[in-house]
Structures are given as C-alpha cells and as structure tokens.
PDB file of C-alpha atoms in Angstrom:
ATOM      1  CA  GLU A   1     -12.063   2.089  11.987  1.00  0.00           C
ATOM      2  CA  THR A   2      -8.841   0.810  10.503  1.00  0.00           C
ATOM      3  CA  GLY A   3      -6.604   1.551  13.502  1.00  0.00           C
ATOM      4  CA  VAL A   4      -4.781   4.144  11.400  1.00  0.00           C
ATOM      5  CA  THR A   5      -6.407   7.577  11.265  1.00  0.00           C
ATOM      6  CA  GLN A   6      -5.495  10.238   8.747  1.00  0.00           C
ATOM      7  CA  THR A   7      -6.561  13.881   8.786  1.00  0.00           C
ATOM      8  CA  PRO A   8      -7.736  15.771   6.919  1.00  0.00           C
ATOM      9  CA  ARG A   9      -9.595  13.493   4.482  1.00  0.00           C
ATOM     10  CA  HIS A  10      -9.549  16.165   1.789  1.00  0.00           C
ATOM     11  CA  LEU A  11      -7.232  19.136   1.311  1.00  0.00           C
ATOM     12  CA  VAL A  12      -7.133  21.802  -1.367  1.00  0.00           C
ATOM     13  CA  MET A  13      -4.125  24.084  -1.307  1.00  0.00           C
ATOM     14  CA  GLY A  14      -2.471  26.665  -3.485  1.00  0.00           C
ATOM     15  CA  MET A  15       1.103  26.325  -4.622  1.00  0.00           C
ATOM     16  CA  THR A  16       2.321  28.896  -2.106  1.00  0.00           C
ATOM     17  CA  ASN A  17       0.550  27.409   0.917  1.00  0.00           C
ATOM     18  CA  LYS A  18       2.042  25.421   3.749  1.00  0.00           C
ATOM     19  CA  LYS A  19      -0.022  22.582   5.160  1.00  0.00           C
ATOM     20  CA  SER A  20       0.496  19.367   7.087  1.00  0.00           C
ATOM     21  CA  LEU A  21      -1.007  15.909   6.860  1.00  0.00           C
ATOM     22  CA  LYS A  22      -1.413  13.962  10.070  1.00  0.00           C
ATOM     23  CA  CYS A  23      -1.437  10.247  10.718  1.00  0.00           C
ATOM     24  CA  GLU A  24      -2.041   8.448  13.994  1.00  0.00           C
ATOM     25  CA  GLN A  25      -1.927   4.711  14.607  1.00  0.00           C
ATOM     26  CA  HIS A  26      -3.529   2.939  17.563  1.00  0.00           C
ATOM     27  CA  LEU A  27      -2.062  -0.516  16.884  1.00  0.00           C
ATOM     28  CA  GLY A  28       1.157  -0.339  18.894  1.00  0.00           C
ATOM     29  CA  HIS A  29       3.237  -0.672  15.740  1.00  0.00           C
ATOM     30  CA  ASN A  30       6.829   0.527  15.549  1.00  0.00           C
ATOM     31  CA  ALA A  31       7.094   1.433  11.850  1.00  0.00           C
ATOM     32  CA  MET A  32       5.151   4.046   9.873  1.00  0.00           C
ATOM     33  CA  TYR A  33       5.055   4.831   6.162  1.00  0.00           C
ATOM     34  CA  TRP A  34       3.935   7.509   3.723  1.00  0.00           C
ATOM     35  CA  TYR A  35       2.796   6.377   0.271  1.00  0.00           C
ATOM     36  CA  LYS A  36       1.602   8.485  -2.666  1.00  0.00           C
ATOM     37  CA  GLN A  37      -1.122   7.096  -4.927  1.00  0.00           C
ATOM     38  CA  SER A  38      -1.669   8.787  -8.288  1.00  0.00           C
ATOM     39  CA  ALA A  39      -4.088   7.660 -10.956  1.00  0.00           C
ATOM     40  CA  LYS A  40      -2.819   4.786 -13.115  1.00  0.00           C
ATOM     41  CA  LYS A  41       0.526   4.626 -11.315  1.00  0.00           C
ATOM     42  CA  PRO A  42       1.798   2.171  -8.716  1.00  0.00           C
ATOM     43  CA  LEU A  43       1.793   3.224  -5.105  1.00  0.00           C
ATOM     44  CA  GLU A  44       4.969   5.183  -4.530  1.00  0.00           C
ATOM     45  CA  LEU A  45       6.775   4.696  -1.241  1.00  0.00           C
ATOM     46  CA  MET A  46       7.875   8.096   0.060  1.00  0.00           C
ATOM     47  CA  PHE A  47       9.211   7.650   3.592  1.00  0.00           C
ATOM     48  CA  VAL A  48       9.579   4.963   6.225  1.00  0.00           C
ATOM     49  CA  TYR A  49      10.157   5.491   9.922  1.00  0.00           C
ATOM     50  CA  SER A  50      11.143   2.677  12.241  1.00  0.00           C
ATOM     51  CA  LEU A  51      11.319   3.390  15.964  1.00  0.00           C
ATOM     52  CA  GLU A  52      10.995   7.090  15.077  1.00  0.00           C
ATOM     53  CA  GLU A  53      14.112   6.988  12.909  1.00  0.00           C
ATOM     54  CA  ARG A  54      13.806   7.607   9.193  1.00  0.00           C
ATOM     55  CA  VAL A  55      15.065   4.482   7.470  1.00  0.00           C
ATOM     56  CA  GLU A  56      13.894   5.119   3.913  1.00  0.00           C
ATOM     57  CA  ASN A  57      13.712   8.300   1.898  1.00  0.00           C
ATOM     58  CA  ASN A  58      12.715   7.373  -1.603  1.00  0.00           C
ATOM     59  CA  SER A  59      14.155  10.338  -3.517  1.00  0.00           C
ATOM     60  CA  VAL A  60      11.257  12.549  -2.530  1.00  0.00           C
ATOM     61  CA  PRO A  61      11.466  16.292  -3.355  1.00  0.00           C
ATOM     62  CA  SER A  62      12.313  18.524  -0.411  1.00  0.00           C
ATOM     63  CA  ARG A  63       8.918  20.248  -0.638  1.00  0.00           C
ATOM     64  CA  PHE A  64       7.698  17.154   1.263  1.00  0.00           C
ATOM     65  CA  SER A  65       9.060  17.011   4.800  1.00  0.00           C
ATOM     66  CA  PRO A  66       8.156  14.134   7.144  1.00  0.00           C
ATOM     67  CA  GLU A  67       8.158  14.227  10.916  1.00  0.00           C
ATOM     68  CA  CYS A  68       7.744  11.358  13.358  1.00  0.00           C
ATOM     69  CA  PRO A  69       7.662  12.695  16.939  1.00  0.00           C
ATOM     70  CA  ASN A  70       6.793   9.303  18.455  1.00  0.00           C
ATOM     71  CA  SER A  71       5.862   5.811  17.311  1.00  0.00           C
ATOM     72  CA  SER A  72       2.148   6.654  17.118  1.00  0.00           C
ATOM     73  CA  HIS A  73       2.238   9.855  15.091  1.00  0.00           C
ATOM     74  CA  LEU A  74       3.498  10.746  11.653  1.00  0.00           C
ATOM     75  CA  PHE A  75       3.245  14.050   9.814  1.00  0.00           C
ATOM     76  CA  LEU A  76       3.897  15.130   6.259  1.00  0.00           C
ATOM     77  CA  HIS A  77       4.622  18.833   5.982  1.00  0.00           C
ATOM     78  CA  LEU A  78       3.901  20.347   2.578  1.00  0.00           C
ATOM     79  CA  HIS A  79       5.154  23.616   1.102  1.00  0.00           C
ATOM     80  CA  THR A  80       5.331  25.151  -2.375  1.00  0.00           C
ATOM     81  CA  LEU A  81       3.732  22.105  -3.962  1.00  0.00           C
ATOM     82  CA  GLN A  82       3.110  21.634  -7.677  1.00  0.00           C
ATOM     83  CA  PRO A  83      -0.149  20.602  -9.383  1.00  0.00           C
ATOM     84  CA  GLU A  84       1.413  17.197 -10.190  1.00  0.00           C
ATOM     85  CA  ASP A  85       1.621  16.562  -6.445  1.00  0.00           C
ATOM     86  CA  SER A  86      -2.165  16.188  -6.388  1.00  0.00           C
ATOM     87  CA  ALA A  87      -2.818  12.615  -5.284  1.00  0.00           C
ATOM     88  CA  LEU A  88      -4.092  10.394  -2.504  1.00  0.00           C
ATOM     89  CA  TYR A  89      -1.539  10.296   0.317  1.00  0.00           C
ATOM     90  CA  LEU A  90      -1.711   7.120   2.346  1.00  0.00           C
ATOM     91  CA  CYS A  91      -0.219   6.481   5.740  1.00  0.00           C
ATOM     92  CA  ALA A  92       0.468   2.937   6.923  1.00  0.00           C
ATOM     93  CA  SER A  93       1.976   1.200   9.917  1.00  0.00           C
ATOM     94  CA  SER A  94       3.470  -2.194  10.609  1.00  0.00           C
ATOM     95  CA  GLN A  95       5.268  -4.111  13.303  1.00  0.00           C
ATOM     96  CA  ALA A  96       8.904  -4.492  12.266  1.00  0.00           C
ATOM     97  CA  PHE A  97      10.246  -7.592  14.024  1.00  0.00           C
ATOM     98  CA  ALA A  98      13.559  -7.551  12.220  1.00  0.00           C
ATOM     99  CA  ARG A  99      15.096  -5.876   9.226  1.00  0.00           C
ATOM    100  CA  ASP A 100      14.103  -8.804   7.057  1.00  0.00           C
ATOM    101  CA  TYR A 101      10.608  -9.252   8.316  1.00  0.00           C
ATOM    102  CA  ASN A 102       7.682  -6.892   8.751  1.00  0.00           C
ATOM    103  CA  SER A 103       4.083  -7.588   9.568  1.00  0.00           C
ATOM    104  CA  PRO A 104       1.528  -6.640   6.908  1.00  0.00           C
ATOM    105  CA  LEU A 105       0.788  -2.975   6.435  1.00  0.00           C
ATOM    106  CA  HIS A 106      -2.271  -1.356   7.996  1.00  0.00           C
ATOM    107  CA  PHE A 107      -3.404   1.658   5.991  1.00  0.00           C
ATOM    108  CA  GLY A 108      -5.409   4.737   6.820  1.00  0.00           C
ATOM    109  CA  ASN A 109      -8.062   5.970   4.390  1.00  0.00           C
ATOM    110  CA  GLY A 110      -5.787   8.635   3.020  1.00  0.00           C
ATOM    111  CA  THR A 111      -5.830  12.371   2.418  1.00  0.00           C
ATOM    112  CA  ARG A 112      -7.033  13.426  -1.025  1.00  0.00           C
ATOM    113  CA  LEU A 113      -4.776  16.382  -1.874  1.00  0.00           C
ATOM    114  CA  THR A 114      -5.512  18.834  -4.669  1.00  0.00           C
ATOM    115  CA  VAL A 115      -2.936  21.483  -5.510  1.00  0.00           C
ATOM    116  CA  THR A 116      -4.322  24.438  -7.466  1.00  0.00           C
TER     117      THR A 116
ATOM    118  CA  SER B   1      11.665  -0.416 -12.022  1.00  0.00           C
ATOM    119  CA  GLN B   2       8.587  -1.481 -10.140  1.00  0.00           C
ATOM    120  CA  GLN B   3       8.615  -4.799  -8.365  1.00  0.00           C
ATOM    121  CA  GLY B   4       5.057  -6.086  -8.737  1.00  0.00           C
ATOM    122  CA  GLU B   5       2.885  -5.943 -11.811  1.00  0.00           C
ATOM    123  CA  GLU B   6      -0.678  -7.208 -11.790  1.00  0.00           C
ATOM    124  CA  ASP B   7      -2.467  -8.745 -14.714  1.00  0.00           C
ATOM    125  CA  PRO B   8      -5.071  -8.103 -16.009  1.00  0.00           C
ATOM    126  CA  GLN B   9      -5.441  -4.388 -15.388  1.00  0.00           C
ATOM    127  CA  ALA B  10      -9.223  -4.715 -15.317  1.00  0.00           C
ATOM    128  CA  LEU B  11     -11.588  -7.655 -14.946  1.00  0.00           C
ATOM    129  CA  SER B  12     -15.366  -7.775 -15.117  1.00  0.00           C
ATOM    130  CA  ILE B  13     -17.272 -10.930 -14.113  1.00  0.00           C
ATOM    131  CA  GLN B  14     -20.738 -12.042 -13.052  1.00  0.00           C
ATOM    132  CA  GLU B  15     -21.589 -12.692  -9.436  1.00  0.00           C
ATOM    133  CA  GLY B  16     -20.863 -16.289  -8.520  1.00  0.00           C
ATOM    134  CA  GLU B  17     -17.996 -16.671 -10.990  1.00  0.00           C
ATOM    135  CA  ASN B  18     -14.375 -17.032  -9.969  1.00  0.00           C
ATOM    136  CA  ALA B  19     -11.868 -14.202 -10.447  1.00  0.00           C
ATOM    137  CA  THR B  20      -8.174 -14.804 -11.020  1.00  0.00           C
ATOM    138  CA  MET B  21      -5.529 -12.105 -10.857  1.00  0.00           C
ATOM    139  CA  ASN B  22      -1.818 -12.520 -11.460  1.00  0.00           C
ATOM    140  CA  CYS B  23       1.242 -10.748 -10.167  1.00  0.00           C
ATOM    141  CA  SER B  24       4.796 -10.867 -11.464  1.00  0.00           C
ATOM    142  CA  TYR B  25       7.858  -9.513  -9.719  1.00  0.00           C
ATOM    143  CA  LYS B  26      11.521  -9.119 -10.508  1.00  0.00           C
ATOM    144  CA  THR B  27      13.803  -9.779  -7.541  1.00  0.00           C
ATOM    145  CA  SER B  28      13.995 -12.298  -4.710  1.00  0.00           C
ATOM    146  CA  ILE B  29      11.486 -11.772  -1.922  1.00  0.00           C
ATOM    147  CA  ASN B  30      10.810 -12.730   1.680  1.00  0.00           C
ATOM    148  CA  ASN B  31       7.053 -12.711   1.242  1.00  0.00           C
ATOM    149  CA  LEU B  32       4.303 -11.552  -1.077  1.00  0.00           C
ATOM    150  CA  GLN B  33       1.062  -9.988   0.038  1.00  0.00           C
ATOM    151  CA  TRP B  34      -2.257  -9.183  -1.552  1.00  0.00           C
ATOM    152  CA  TYR B  35      -4.295  -6.114  -0.647  1.00  0.00           C
ATOM    153  CA  ARG B  36      -7.746  -4.833  -1.599  1.00  0.00           C
ATOM    154  CA  GLN B  37      -8.709  -1.193  -2.035  1.00  0.00           C
ATOM    155  CA  ASN B  38     -12.261   0.048  -2.269  1.00  0.00           C
ATOM    156  CA  SER B  39     -12.745   3.313  -4.107  1.00  0.00           C
ATOM    157  CA  GLY B  40     -11.452   6.300  -2.143  1.00  0.00           C
ATOM    158  CA  ARG B  41     -10.309   4.196   0.802  1.00  0.00           C
ATOM    159  CA  GLY B  42      -7.062   2.800   2.116  1.00  0.00           C
ATOM    160  CA  LEU B  43      -5.689  -0.626   1.273  1.00  0.00           C
ATOM    161  CA  VAL B  44      -6.723  -3.617   3.346  1.00  0.00           C
ATOM    162  CA  HIS B  45      -4.427  -6.596   3.801  1.00  0.00           C
ATOM    163  CA  LEU B  46      -5.914  -9.873   2.550  1.00  0.00           C
ATOM    164  CA  ILE B  47      -3.273 -12.552   2.725  1.00  0.00           C
ATOM    165  CA  LEU B  48       0.488 -13.063   3.048  1.00  0.00           C
ATOM    166  CA  ILE B  49       2.450 -15.924   1.538  1.00  0.00           C
ATOM    167  CA  ARG B  50       6.066 -16.546   2.436  1.00  0.00           C
ATOM    168  CA  SER B  51       8.726 -17.388  -0.105  1.00  0.00           C
ATOM    169  CA  ASN B  52       8.915 -21.001   1.116  1.00  0.00           C
ATOM    170  CA  GLU B  53       5.158 -21.539   0.715  1.00  0.00           C
ATOM    171  CA  ARG B  54       3.456 -22.553  -2.526  1.00  0.00           C
ATOM    172  CA  GLU B  55      -0.220 -22.128  -1.723  1.00  0.00           C
ATOM    173  CA  LYS B  56      -2.349 -20.495   0.935  1.00  0.00           C
ATOM    174  CA  HIS B  57      -6.074 -20.272   1.586  1.00  0.00           C
ATOM    175  CA  SER B  58      -8.201 -17.797   3.498  1.00  0.00           C
ATOM    176  CA  GLY B  59     -11.959 -18.154   3.181  1.00  0.00           C
ATOM    177  CA  ARG B  60     -12.826 -17.660  -0.510  1.00  0.00           C
ATOM    178  CA  LEU B  61      -9.268 -16.578  -1.319  1.00  0.00           C
ATOM    179  CA  ARG B  62      -6.573 -18.842  -2.680  1.00  0.00           C
ATOM    180  CA  VAL B  63      -3.061 -17.566  -3.329  1.00  0.00           C
ATOM    181  CA  THR B  64      -0.294 -19.415  -5.112  1.00  0.00           C
ATOM    182  CA  LEU B  65       3.357 -18.507  -5.346  1.00  0.00           C
ATOM    183  CA  ASP B  66       5.880 -19.749  -7.889  1.00  0.00           C
ATOM    184  CA  THR B  67       9.282 -18.356  -6.957  1.00  0.00           C
ATOM    185  CA  SER B  68      10.945 -19.990  -9.983  1.00  0.00           C
ATOM    186  CA  LYS B  69       8.694 -17.934 -12.265  1.00  0.00           C
ATOM    187  CA  LYS B  70       8.559 -14.955  -9.864  1.00  0.00           C
ATOM    188  CA  SER B  71       4.788 -14.930 -10.037  1.00  0.00           C
ATOM    189  CA  SER B  72       1.741 -15.234  -7.831  1.00  0.00           C
ATOM    190  CA  SER B  73      -1.969 -15.569  -8.419  1.00  0.00           C
ATOM    191  CA  LEU B  74      -5.001 -14.604  -6.367  1.00  0.00           C
ATOM    192  CA  LEU B  75      -8.187 -16.569  -6.892  1.00  0.00           C
ATOM    193  CA  ILE B  76     -11.475 -15.316  -5.468  1.00  0.00           C
ATOM    194  CA  THR B  77     -14.107 -18.046  -5.632  1.00  0.00           C
ATOM    195  CA  ALA B  78     -17.867 -17.504  -5.816  1.00  0.00           C
ATOM    196  CA  SER B  79     -17.445 -13.768  -6.234  1.00  0.00           C
ATOM    197  CA  ARG B  80     -19.899 -11.259  -4.786  1.00  0.00           C
ATOM    198  CA  ALA B  81     -20.753  -7.690  -5.730  1.00  0.00           C
ATOM    199  CA  ALA B  82     -18.969  -6.621  -2.531  1.00  0.00           C
ATOM    200  CA  ASP B  83     -15.710  -7.983  -3.963  1.00  0.00           C
ATOM    201  CA  THR B  84     -15.702  -5.098  -6.450  1.00  0.00           C
ATOM    202  CA  ALA B  85     -12.442  -3.276  -5.703  1.00  0.00           C
ATOM    203  CA  SER B  86      -8.858  -2.900  -6.860  1.00  0.00           C
ATOM    204  CA  TYR B  87      -6.452  -5.651  -5.863  1.00  0.00           C
ATOM    205  CA  PHE B  88      -2.731  -5.136  -5.406  1.00  0.00           C
ATOM    206  CA  CYS B  89       0.189  -7.408  -4.811  1.00  0.00           C
ATOM    207  CA  ALA B  90       3.094  -6.176  -2.726  1.00  0.00           C
ATOM    208  CA  THR B  91       6.563  -7.615  -2.364  1.00  0.00           C
ATOM    209  CA  ASP B  92       9.275  -6.806   0.094  1.00  0.00           C
ATOM    210  CA  SER B  93      12.877  -6.193  -0.814  1.00  0.00           C
ATOM    211  CA  SER B  94      15.125  -8.337   1.301  1.00  0.00           C
ATOM    212  CA  GLY B  95      17.024  -6.316   3.868  1.00  0.00           C
ATOM    213  CA  THR B  96      14.848  -3.213   3.611  1.00  0.00           C
ATOM    214  CA  TYR B  97      11.560  -1.943   4.978  1.00  0.00           C
ATOM    215  CA  LYS B  98      10.188  -1.383   1.501  1.00  0.00           C
ATOM    216  CA  TYR B  99       6.967  -2.936   0.335  1.00  0.00           C
ATOM    217  CA  ILE B 100       6.619  -2.339  -3.403  1.00  0.00           C
ATOM    218  CA  PHE B 101       3.169  -2.328  -4.973  1.00  0.00           C
ATOM    219  CA  GLY B 102       2.018  -2.753  -8.548  1.00  0.00           C
ATOM    220  CA  THR B 103      -0.654  -0.779 -10.392  1.00  0.00           C
ATOM    221  CA  GLY B 104      -3.395  -3.192  -9.363  1.00  0.00           C
ATOM    222  CA  THR B 105      -6.238  -5.101 -10.988  1.00  0.00           C
ATOM    223  CA  ARG B 106      -9.633  -3.402 -10.992  1.00  0.00           C
ATOM    224  CA  LEU B 107     -12.254  -6.077 -10.414  1.00  0.00           C
ATOM    225  CA  LYS B 108     -15.910  -5.436 -11.095  1.00  0.00           C
ATOM    226  CA  VAL B 109     -18.438  -8.054 -10.026  1.00  0.00           C
ATOM    227  CA  LEU B 110     -21.827  -7.610 -11.661  1.00  0.00           C
ATOM    228  CA  ALA B 111     -24.918  -8.576  -9.688  1.00  0.00           C
TER     229      ALA B 111
END
C-alpha cells in the first residue's frame, strides 16, 4: 500500500455522465494534489489543496470540479467530459512545511479514465 | 513551458550495466526530485536533492545537480530487471506548491 488510495482504479464513462474520483491519504499530510497523465505528455498539475484550501488551479476546464472536505480526502467530480479527457488521473499528498518547502509527493496508483 | 525535460526518452540496457538519465530545467529551484513509475502504477519518490547540494547517493542511485547548467543526472548502478520503469524528474517553483514533471525516461533492463 502506498498510503494514498484512489478509487475506482478504472472508470469508463459517456460524455453525458457525471462521476467522481476519490482519493484518501493515511499519511497525515496537509496538502493534496490532482495530476493528469496522458500518453507521451508530461504530468499535468490540475489542482492543489493545502489545509483544505485550494491554492492552485492550473487553468483546468470547469467540467473538472475538485472538492477537499478534510485533509485526508480529495475528490474530483467529472461531468460532460470529452474523449480527450481520457487519461490516468493521479492523486498525491505531501507535507507542506512552508510555502517554499514541501516534502516529496506520495502518489496513489491512479484512476484510469476512459471517456466514450 | 514545462520545467523538467528528461533525456533520453528511452533507454535499453543489459542487466548489470549502469543507466544514466538526464534532466534539464528552466527556472531557479528549491529542490529537484527523481521519481520512478512502473507501468499502470503511481509514481514513487526515489531521491531529493536541494539546490545547495551537488551530489547525493541512495543505495544504487547517484544524483548530481548542476544549478549553473540547470541540469541533473540520475545514475543507477548495476541495474536489475526490476529497475525497468519510467523515471521522472520534478522541480518545484519557488514560492508555489507546484511540482513540475517532465515526460520521463523509459528504462528497459534486459535480463
């Protein structure tokens, strides 16, 4: 176990569906992240939450909506997605000691999303 | 533009050989990290080197950092088939929570 658990592991959804990805960390960290990993592209940072406050929103389309109800849980709500949104969505956590210093990221194993 | 870029994109070596991967970045950093990703899994942190460090070791891993050239290298000595994975460097942007990753180097170690 990595300490960061993502569910579901695989998700197939139509463009009109609404679904949510869930991430839970058991490491006592205070920052959580969503990354998107597409083939042959760098990991794209989507959102960062620190102490349950969103501190980064990397120009992500509004069809992706994050939610961080507490420091252990992070959700990514999906609606009216496009086929190009198919990718591996990775959640990560870290301990943010100060704005200029974070501990290394701990990743979950991701949700493989396919939009049909 | 992306911060870290790994080179080469793909590397295939025989078991027991050394593997060297390089990373270049564009802006000033607080630290640089290397991660490994096995197929279909999440990334695993390997090693962190701070901007005031030049070299760091961890087991069979050796990382160097040259801030004047904005580059880093990861050396895996005496490689094993289990080292087959993609390797990524990640840099932080000073004053933000962002860790920026490159496209990675796909390493294949042949038994």
